[in-house]
Amino acid sequence: MATEYGQGYGWDGGPGFRGEGAEERRHLLPAALRAPIEARSWREFGYLMLSLPISIIMFTFAVTMVSLGAGLLVTFLGIPVLAAGLAGCRGLGALERTRARGLLGLDVAAPEPLRMSKQGAMAWVGAMLKSGASWRHLLYAVLHFPWAVFAFSVAISFWAYGWAMLTYPLWFWLFPVYGGQDGLQLYGDQGHSIYLDNPFEITVTALVGLLLTMATPWIVRALTQVDRLLVHGLLGPSRLATRVVELESDRGVVIDTAAADLRRIERDLHDGAQARLVALAMDLGLAKEKLTEDPEAAARMVGEAHGEVKTALQELRDLARGIHPAVLTDRGLDAALSSVASRCTVPVHVEVDLPARPAPAIEGIAYFTVSELLQNISKHSGATRASVDVWRIENRLMIQVVDNGVGGADVAAGSGLAGLAERLDAVDGILVVDSPVAGPTRITAELPWRG
């Protein structure tokens, strides 16, 4: 069903919006020419160079401790030796996370701590052996060694051959002066030899070196991607632990949001309807006293009190609608969004295409998401029209609000959009803002579908 409501509109350059001067940094050189001299390329190359000696230490330690522990399992000493080996692997894993953070820019959180039911050495040994993170660190120490050997060999070969061939015109004279040959030998047997010694061959060698030099950073970057996957997958917290942290954070957001809503309701009641009702009671008291002395004044005061009652009732209706509108419960999202669109200051085209009603909690979040976005449009934009589309894709409820305003909306700027994104994240939802300067603004919200 499609409906159109409202009249006029606006997104301004408020706290949640980028100014016109916010431009991305521009480089004079293209990425292919810039990569060999970029600090990132040298950091990644240094990471691969350090990986070989560190991986040798890790592999040697891991294999030695596991072998020693396994061999001593026939005695009591095998278990604590194995636990000590796992603890050492966790320590080396912390070093690897620090190295990845400093050289690769990969920030991996520490794994979940040991869960010890009681204090003592044996409790620590048992917790270490039962910890999945400890065994993942051991697996990393074993698997990283062959990969480090391969990555080191590839990276050093491309880097050395590339720069050597690129700079060959600068040092080829060393061969006839000190080596007793015309230049770098490309081929040789008992019958003849080929040397890179004439200007053409030297130039071609330098060009091939240039190609290798430009390709090396991208090869190194591809190699470090595997290291990133290993560090992230084996040295960080497990998916279950990460999910627990996310749920704890989401729970905190839900609690804070509920507390803020309660404070808002209390403030609206105290400053609005409650104050108006107190004044109404005082006016009715004065009218009662004047009823016998001045009936006309009393009637006038009763009439004014009647108007105050109507205003107080309207405020209470608005407050109840802000908590949970009755039309949403009775008729669903289509009617509820049409109602909120009719109060927007610009024409809003609403289209809801849902095969069935979602769960009440998801329905309520979808309603308040659209309501807040339309309020932002009314307050801040300068647009002349907007649209709201709601549909379902598989197990997701999709919401898209579009306007033709001045744009510049930015979740990262700490505006109301950031709070809205946190609320959606608390229920595994997503908020995506596409709002270039000068518009248009397209905000897409994605919620889980629960029937």
Short mmCIF file of C-alpha atoms in Angstrom, two decimals, residues 11-405:
data_model
loop_
_atom_site.label_atom_id
_atom_site.label_comp_id
_atom_site.label_asym_id
_atom_site.label_seq_id
_atom_site.Cartn_x
_atom_site.Cartn_y
_atom_site.Cartn_z
CA TRP A 11 18.80 18.23 7.01
CA ASP A 12 21.08 21.03 8.24
CA GLY A 13 24.77 21.14 8.97
CA GLY A 14 24.26 20.19 12.61
CA PRO A 15 26.51 18.01 14.77
CA GLY A 16 25.70 14.87 12.82
CA PHE A 17 26.73 16.21 9.44
CA ARG A 18 29.94 16.70 7.48
CA GLY A 19 30.91 20.13 6.27
CA GLU A 20 31.77 20.92 2.69
CA GLY A 21 35.47 21.12 3.56
CA ALA A 22 35.66 17.46 4.54
CA GLU A 23 37.51 16.06 1.53
CA GLU A 24 39.48 12.87 1.30
CA ARG A 25 43.24 13.16 1.13
CA ARG A 26 44.50 13.10 -2.45
CA HIS A 27 47.83 11.59 -3.49
CA LEU A 28 49.93 12.86 -6.35
CA LEU A 29 51.14 9.38 -7.34
CA PRO A 30 48.88 6.45 -8.27
CA ALA A 31 48.75 3.53 -5.86
CA ALA A 32 50.91 1.28 -8.07
CA LEU A 33 53.81 3.75 -8.02
CA ARG A 34 53.26 4.81 -4.43
CA ALA A 35 53.16 1.33 -2.90
CA PRO A 36 56.93 0.51 -3.02
CA ILE A 37 57.80 3.57 -0.95
CA GLU A 38 54.80 3.61 1.39
CA ALA A 39 55.42 3.07 5.09
CA ARG A 40 52.69 0.41 5.14
CA SER A 41 54.52 -1.70 2.56
CA TRP A 42 57.75 -1.57 4.54
CA ARG A 43 55.94 -2.40 7.79
CA GLU A 44 54.33 -5.44 6.18
CA PHE A 45 57.64 -6.51 4.68
CA GLY A 46 59.28 -6.14 8.10
CA TYR A 47 56.50 -8.25 9.59
CA LEU A 48 57.28 -11.11 7.21
CA MET A 49 61.01 -10.81 7.87
CA LEU A 50 60.44 -11.07 11.63
CA SER A 51 57.97 -13.93 11.23
CA LEU A 52 60.65 -16.49 10.36
CA PRO A 53 62.84 -16.19 13.50
CA ILE A 54 59.83 -15.76 15.77
CA SER A 55 58.02 -18.73 14.23
CA ILE A 56 61.15 -20.88 14.68
CA ILE A 57 61.17 -20.03 18.38
CA MET A 58 57.43 -20.67 18.72
CA PHE A 59 57.50 -23.93 16.77
CA THR A 60 60.52 -25.23 18.67
CA PHE A 61 59.01 -24.33 22.02
CA ALA A 62 55.59 -25.78 21.20
CA VAL A 63 56.89 -29.07 19.79
CA THR A 64 59.40 -29.49 22.60
CA MET A 65 56.90 -28.85 25.41
CA VAL A 66 54.16 -30.98 23.87
CA SER A 67 56.57 -33.85 23.19
CA LEU A 68 58.02 -33.59 26.68
CA GLY A 69 54.60 -33.41 28.27
CA ALA A 70 53.28 -36.33 26.21
CA GLY A 71 56.34 -38.40 27.08
CA LEU A 72 55.91 -37.68 30.79
CA LEU A 73 52.19 -38.48 30.84
CA VAL A 74 53.04 -41.85 32.30
CA THR A 75 54.10 -39.88 35.38
CA PHE A 76 52.39 -37.06 37.17
CA LEU A 77 54.80 -34.49 35.68
CA GLY A 78 53.39 -34.73 32.15
CA ILE A 79 50.20 -32.77 32.89
CA PRO A 80 51.82 -29.68 34.47
CA VAL A 81 54.53 -29.67 31.77
CA LEU A 82 51.85 -29.67 29.08
CA ALA A 83 49.99 -26.89 30.90
CA ALA A 84 53.21 -24.86 31.12
CA GLY A 85 53.70 -25.35 27.38
CA LEU A 86 50.19 -24.04 26.70
CA ALA A 87 50.82 -21.06 28.98
CA GLY A 88 54.03 -20.29 27.09
CA CYS A 89 52.15 -20.46 23.79
CA ARG A 90 49.62 -17.97 25.17
CA GLY A 91 52.46 -15.64 26.10
CA LEU A 92 53.99 -15.93 22.63
CA GLY A 93 50.50 -15.33 21.19
CA ALA A 94 50.33 -12.04 23.11
CA LEU A 95 53.63 -11.08 21.46
CA GLU A 96 52.19 -11.93 18.05
CA ARG A 97 49.06 -9.83 18.68
CA THR A 98 51.27 -6.90 19.66
CA ARG A 99 53.42 -7.37 16.55
CA ALA A 100 50.34 -7.56 14.32
CA ARG A 101 48.93 -4.43 15.95
CA GLY A 102 52.14 -2.46 15.45
CA LEU A 103 53.11 -3.60 11.94
CA LEU A 104 49.87 -4.70 10.30
CA GLY A 105 47.43 -2.38 12.06
CA LEU A 106 45.40 -5.43 13.12
CA ASP A 107 43.84 -4.91 16.53
CA VAL A 108 42.86 -8.33 17.91
CA ALA A 109 41.46 -8.53 21.42
CA ALA A 110 42.99 -10.89 23.95
CA PRO A 111 41.24 -14.26 24.26
CA GLU A 112 38.91 -15.02 27.11
CA PRO A 113 40.75 -15.42 30.46
CA LEU A 114 41.08 -18.73 32.26
CA ARG A 115 37.97 -19.74 34.21
CA MET A 116 39.12 -21.10 37.56
CA SER A 117 36.51 -22.40 39.98
CA LYS A 118 38.99 -22.17 42.87
CA GLN A 119 42.51 -21.02 43.64
CA GLY A 120 45.60 -23.18 43.53
CA ALA A 121 48.17 -24.66 41.14
CA MET A 122 46.07 -27.67 40.21
CA ALA A 123 43.07 -25.49 39.49
CA TRP A 124 45.26 -23.39 37.18
CA VAL A 125 46.57 -26.49 35.40
CA GLY A 126 43.04 -27.79 34.88
CA ALA A 127 41.79 -24.44 33.61
CA MET A 128 44.73 -24.17 31.21
CA LEU A 129 44.13 -27.63 29.76
CA LYS A 130 40.38 -27.01 29.39
CA SER A 131 40.81 -23.61 27.74
CA GLY A 132 40.11 -23.69 24.02
CA ALA A 133 42.11 -20.50 23.56
CA SER A 134 45.24 -22.24 24.89
CA TRP A 135 44.98 -25.02 22.33
CA ARG A 136 44.35 -22.50 19.55
CA HIS A 137 47.59 -20.74 20.52
CA LEU A 138 49.40 -24.07 20.33
CA LEU A 139 47.89 -24.72 16.90
CA TYR A 140 49.03 -21.28 15.75
CA ALA A 141 52.60 -21.97 16.89
CA VAL A 142 52.66 -25.19 14.86
CA LEU A 143 50.89 -23.95 11.72
CA HIS A 144 52.62 -20.60 11.48
CA PHE A 145 56.10 -22.06 11.07
CA PRO A 146 55.72 -23.60 7.56
CA TRP A 147 53.74 -20.57 6.41
CA ALA A 148 56.41 -18.18 7.78
CA VAL A 149 59.12 -20.08 5.88
CA PHE A 150 57.16 -19.83 2.62
CA ALA A 151 56.17 -16.17 3.10
CA PHE A 152 59.72 -15.18 4.09
CA SER A 153 61.19 -16.89 1.03
CA VAL A 154 58.72 -15.34 -1.41
CA ALA A 155 58.92 -11.85 0.08
CA ILE A 156 62.71 -11.66 0.33
CA SER A 157 63.13 -13.09 -3.18
CA PHE A 158 60.80 -10.60 -4.86
CA TRP A 159 62.13 -7.70 -2.80
CA ALA A 160 65.81 -8.51 -3.37
CA TYR A 161 65.52 -9.33 -7.08
CA GLY A 162 63.25 -6.36 -7.75
CA TRP A 163 65.45 -3.71 -6.15
CA ALA A 164 68.66 -5.34 -7.44
CA MET A 165 67.45 -5.33 -11.04
CA LEU A 166 65.95 -1.85 -10.72
CA THR A 167 69.26 -0.41 -9.53
CA TYR A 168 71.39 -2.53 -11.89
CA PRO A 169 72.39 0.51 -14.02
CA LEU A 170 74.01 1.97 -10.90
CA TRP A 171 76.21 -0.99 -9.97
CA PHE A 172 76.76 -3.13 -13.10
CA TRP A 173 80.26 -1.55 -13.48
CA LEU A 174 81.39 -3.58 -10.45
CA PHE A 175 81.57 -6.75 -12.59
CA PRO A 176 84.28 -5.63 -15.06
CA VAL A 177 86.18 -3.72 -12.39
CA TYR A 178 86.18 -6.29 -9.59
CA GLY A 179 84.59 -9.49 -10.98
CA GLY A 180 86.56 -10.01 -14.16
CA GLN A 181 83.43 -10.30 -16.36
CA ASP A 182 81.42 -7.94 -18.55
CA GLY A 183 78.30 -7.84 -16.40
CA LEU A 184 75.65 -9.91 -14.67
CA GLN A 185 75.68 -13.40 -16.24
CA LEU A 186 72.28 -14.38 -17.58
CA TYR A 187 73.37 -17.71 -19.10
CA GLY A 188 76.62 -19.62 -19.44
CA ASP A 189 78.00 -23.01 -20.44
CA GLN A 190 81.26 -24.39 -21.81
CA GLY A 191 80.65 -22.92 -25.25
CA HIS A 192 79.39 -19.40 -24.64
CA SER A 193 77.97 -17.00 -22.05
CA ILE A 194 75.40 -14.21 -22.06
CA TYR A 195 76.06 -11.13 -19.98
CA LEU A 196 73.82 -8.15 -19.37
CA ASP A 197 76.35 -5.56 -20.42
CA ASN A 198 75.08 -3.35 -23.27
CA PRO A 199 72.77 -0.33 -22.75
CA PHE A 200 69.70 -2.10 -24.15
CA GLU A 201 70.06 -5.13 -21.88
CA ILE A 202 70.78 -2.91 -18.86
CA THR A 203 67.65 -0.86 -19.60
CA VAL A 204 65.47 -3.96 -20.00
CA THR A 205 66.86 -5.33 -16.74
CA ALA A 206 65.96 -2.10 -14.95
CA LEU A 207 62.44 -2.14 -16.43
CA VAL A 208 61.87 -5.73 -15.31
CA GLY A 209 63.17 -4.71 -11.90
CA LEU A 210 60.71 -1.82 -11.84
CA LEU A 211 57.83 -4.21 -12.55
CA LEU A 212 58.99 -6.58 -9.80
CA THR A 213 59.45 -3.68 -7.39
CA MET A 214 55.93 -2.40 -8.04
CA ALA A 215 54.46 -5.90 -7.73
CA THR A 216 56.31 -6.79 -4.51
CA PRO A 217 54.16 -4.67 -2.12
CA TRP A 218 50.98 -6.28 -3.41
CA ILE A 219 52.48 -9.77 -3.13
CA VAL A 220 53.60 -8.95 0.41
CA ARG A 221 50.15 -7.60 1.20
CA ALA A 222 48.55 -10.81 -0.04
CA LEU A 223 50.93 -12.85 2.12
CA THR A 224 50.17 -10.79 5.21
CA GLN A 225 46.46 -11.34 4.63
CA VAL A 226 47.04 -15.00 5.55
CA ASP A 227 48.85 -13.86 8.69
CA ARG A 228 45.92 -11.62 9.54
CA LEU A 229 43.55 -14.55 9.21
CA LEU A 230 45.76 -16.75 11.41
CA VAL A 231 46.16 -14.11 14.12
CA HIS A 232 42.49 -13.17 14.10
CA GLY A 233 41.20 -16.73 13.95
CA LEU A 234 43.57 -18.45 16.37
CA LEU A 235 44.93 -15.81 18.74
CA GLY A 236 41.79 -13.80 19.41
CA PRO A 237 38.68 -14.61 21.43
CA SER A 238 36.41 -17.37 20.18
CA ARG A 239 33.19 -16.56 18.37
CA LEU A 240 31.22 -17.62 21.43
CA ALA A 241 33.22 -15.32 23.72
CA THR A 242 32.90 -12.47 21.24
CA ARG A 243 29.18 -13.04 21.03
CA VAL A 244 28.88 -13.00 24.82
CA VAL A 245 30.70 -9.64 24.94
CA GLU A 246 28.41 -8.28 22.22
CA LEU A 247 25.32 -9.43 24.10
CA GLU A 248 26.58 -7.87 27.33
CA SER A 249 27.19 -4.61 25.49
CA ASP A 250 23.76 -4.80 23.84
CA ARG A 251 22.15 -5.45 27.20
CA GLY A 252 23.81 -2.32 28.57
CA VAL A 253 22.51 -0.30 25.61
CA VAL A 254 18.98 -1.64 26.15
CA ILE A 255 19.10 -0.81 29.86
CA ASP A 256 20.42 2.70 29.20
CA THR A 257 17.80 3.26 26.51
CA ALA A 258 14.98 2.08 28.79
CA ALA A 259 16.23 4.32 31.60
CA ALA A 260 16.42 7.31 29.24
CA ASP A 261 12.87 6.62 28.01
CA LEU A 262 11.59 6.44 31.58
CA ARG A 263 13.29 9.77 32.41
CA ARG A 264 11.78 11.33 29.31
CA ILE A 265 8.28 10.09 30.19
CA GLU A 266 8.65 11.31 33.77
CA ARG A 267 9.88 14.72 32.57
CA ASP A 268 7.03 15.05 30.05
CA LEU A 269 4.47 14.13 32.68
CA HIS A 270 5.96 16.46 35.28
CA ASP A 271 6.46 19.46 32.99
CA GLY A 272 3.41 18.95 30.81
CA ALA A 273 0.22 17.16 31.80
CA GLN A 274 0.91 17.14 35.55
CA ALA A 275 1.60 20.88 35.71
CA ARG A 276 -1.45 21.57 33.59
CA LEU A 277 -3.65 19.41 35.84
CA VAL A 278 -2.37 21.20 38.95
CA ALA A 279 -3.24 24.55 37.42
CA LEU A 280 -6.62 23.12 36.42
CA ALA A 281 -7.34 22.06 40.01
CA MET A 282 -6.46 25.55 41.27
CA ASP A 283 -8.70 27.19 38.65
CA LEU A 284 -11.61 24.91 39.56
CA GLY A 285 -11.07 25.73 43.24
CA LEU A 286 -11.25 29.46 42.51
CA ALA A 287 -14.32 28.93 40.33
CA LYS A 288 -16.01 27.04 43.17
CA GLU A 289 -15.39 29.95 45.56
CA LYS A 290 -16.81 32.46 43.05
CA LEU A 291 -19.81 30.30 42.15
CA THR A 292 -22.16 32.08 44.60
CA GLU A 293 -20.52 35.53 44.57
CA ASP A 294 -19.90 35.98 40.83
CA PRO A 295 -21.57 33.26 38.71
CA GLU A 296 -20.44 34.83 35.42
CA ALA A 297 -16.77 34.86 36.47
CA ALA A 298 -17.12 31.31 37.75
CA ALA A 299 -18.63 30.18 34.43
CA ARG A 300 -15.79 31.87 32.55
CA MET A 301 -13.21 30.13 34.73
CA VAL A 302 -14.95 26.77 34.23
CA GLY A 303 -14.83 27.35 30.47
CA GLU A 304 -11.11 28.07 30.63
CA ALA A 305 -10.64 24.96 32.76
CA HIS A 306 -12.50 22.95 30.12
CA GLY A 307 -10.00 24.13 27.51
CA GLU A 308 -7.13 23.17 29.81
CA VAL A 309 -8.64 19.70 30.18
CA LYS A 310 -8.70 19.27 26.40
CA THR A 311 -5.07 20.40 26.13
CA ALA A 312 -4.01 18.04 28.94
CA LEU A 313 -5.81 15.14 27.26
CA GLN A 314 -4.05 15.90 23.97
CA GLU A 315 -0.68 15.95 25.71
CA LEU A 316 -1.45 12.61 27.37
CA ARG A 317 -2.45 11.16 23.98
CA ASP A 318 0.81 12.38 22.43
CA LEU A 319 2.77 10.92 25.33
CA ALA A 320 0.97 7.57 25.01
CA ARG A 321 1.61 7.57 21.28
CA GLY A 322 5.30 8.13 21.98
CA ILE A 323 5.36 5.10 24.31
CA HIS A 324 3.51 2.74 21.98
CA PRO A 325 0.79 3.95 19.61
CA ALA A 326 -2.50 2.10 19.71
CA VAL A 327 -2.73 2.13 15.92
CA LEU A 328 0.47 0.06 15.76
CA THR A 329 -0.99 -2.60 18.02
CA ASP A 330 -4.40 -2.63 16.31
CA ARG A 331 -3.54 -2.22 12.62
CA GLY A 332 0.19 -2.83 12.19
CA LEU A 333 3.10 -1.00 10.60
CA ASP A 334 1.29 0.18 7.47
CA ALA A 335 -1.30 2.24 9.31
CA ALA A 336 1.11 3.34 12.04
CA LEU A 337 3.74 4.62 9.60
CA SER A 338 1.05 6.35 7.55
CA SER A 339 -0.03 8.10 10.74
CA VAL A 340 3.45 9.27 11.67
CA ALA A 341 4.11 10.34 8.05
CA SER A 342 1.00 12.54 8.11
CA ARG A 343 2.58 14.58 10.92
CA CYS A 344 5.83 15.17 9.01
CA THR A 345 6.42 18.67 7.63
CA VAL A 346 7.21 17.39 4.11
CA PRO A 347 5.32 15.12 1.72
CA VAL A 348 6.21 11.52 2.60
CA HIS A 349 5.45 8.58 0.33
CA VAL A 350 4.95 5.43 2.43
CA GLU A 351 5.01 1.92 0.98
CA VAL A 352 4.83 -1.18 3.18
CA ASP A 353 5.09 -4.58 1.51
CA LEU A 354 5.06 -7.27 4.21
CA PRO A 355 3.55 -10.75 3.88
CA ALA A 356 2.68 -10.80 7.58
CA ARG A 357 3.20 -8.81 10.75
CA PRO A 358 6.58 -9.20 12.51
CA ALA A 359 6.93 -9.82 16.23
CA PRO A 360 5.62 -6.92 18.38
CA ALA A 361 9.11 -6.03 19.61
CA ILE A 362 10.54 -5.81 16.07
CA GLU A 363 7.44 -3.98 14.89
CA GLY A 364 7.86 -1.41 17.65
CA ILE A 365 11.55 -0.87 16.87
CA ALA A 366 10.76 -0.45 13.16
CA TYR A 367 8.06 2.11 13.98
CA PHE A 368 10.25 4.20 16.27
CA THR A 369 13.16 4.02 13.80
CA VAL A 370 11.05 5.52 11.03
CA SER A 371 9.49 7.99 13.46
CA GLU A 372 12.89 9.31 14.58
CA LEU A 373 14.21 9.53 11.03
CA LEU A 374 11.15 11.49 9.93
CA GLN A 375 11.58 13.82 12.91
CA ASN A 376 15.17 14.45 11.83
CA ILE A 377 13.92 15.21 8.34
CA SER A 378 11.34 17.66 9.68
CA LYS A 379 13.85 19.45 11.89
CA HIS A 380 17.07 19.52 9.92
CA SER A 381 16.81 19.12 6.19
CA GLY A 382 15.56 21.54 3.59
CA ALA A 383 14.17 18.80 1.38
CA THR A 384 10.88 18.95 -0.46
CA ARG A 385 9.92 15.29 -0.38
CA ALA A 386 10.74 11.99 1.31
CA SER A 387 9.83 8.34 1.03
CA VAL A 388 9.59 5.38 3.40
CA ASP A 389 9.80 1.80 2.09
CA VAL A 390 9.40 -1.29 4.26
CA TRP A 391 9.80 -4.83 2.94
CA ARG A 392 11.04 -8.27 3.90
CA ILE A 393 14.01 -10.18 2.43
CA GLU A 394 14.25 -13.75 3.71
CA ASN A 395 14.68 -13.42 7.49
CA ARG A 396 15.37 -9.66 7.54
CA LEU A 397 13.03 -6.68 7.82
CA MET A 398 14.29 -3.85 5.61
CA ILE A 399 13.50 -0.16 6.10
CA GLN A 400 14.64 2.61 3.79
CA VAL A 401 14.03 6.33 4.31
CA VAL A 402 15.08 8.65 1.47
CA ASP A 403 14.94 12.45 1.20
CA ASN A 404 16.20 15.03 -1.28
CA GLY A 405 17.68 17.37 1.34
#
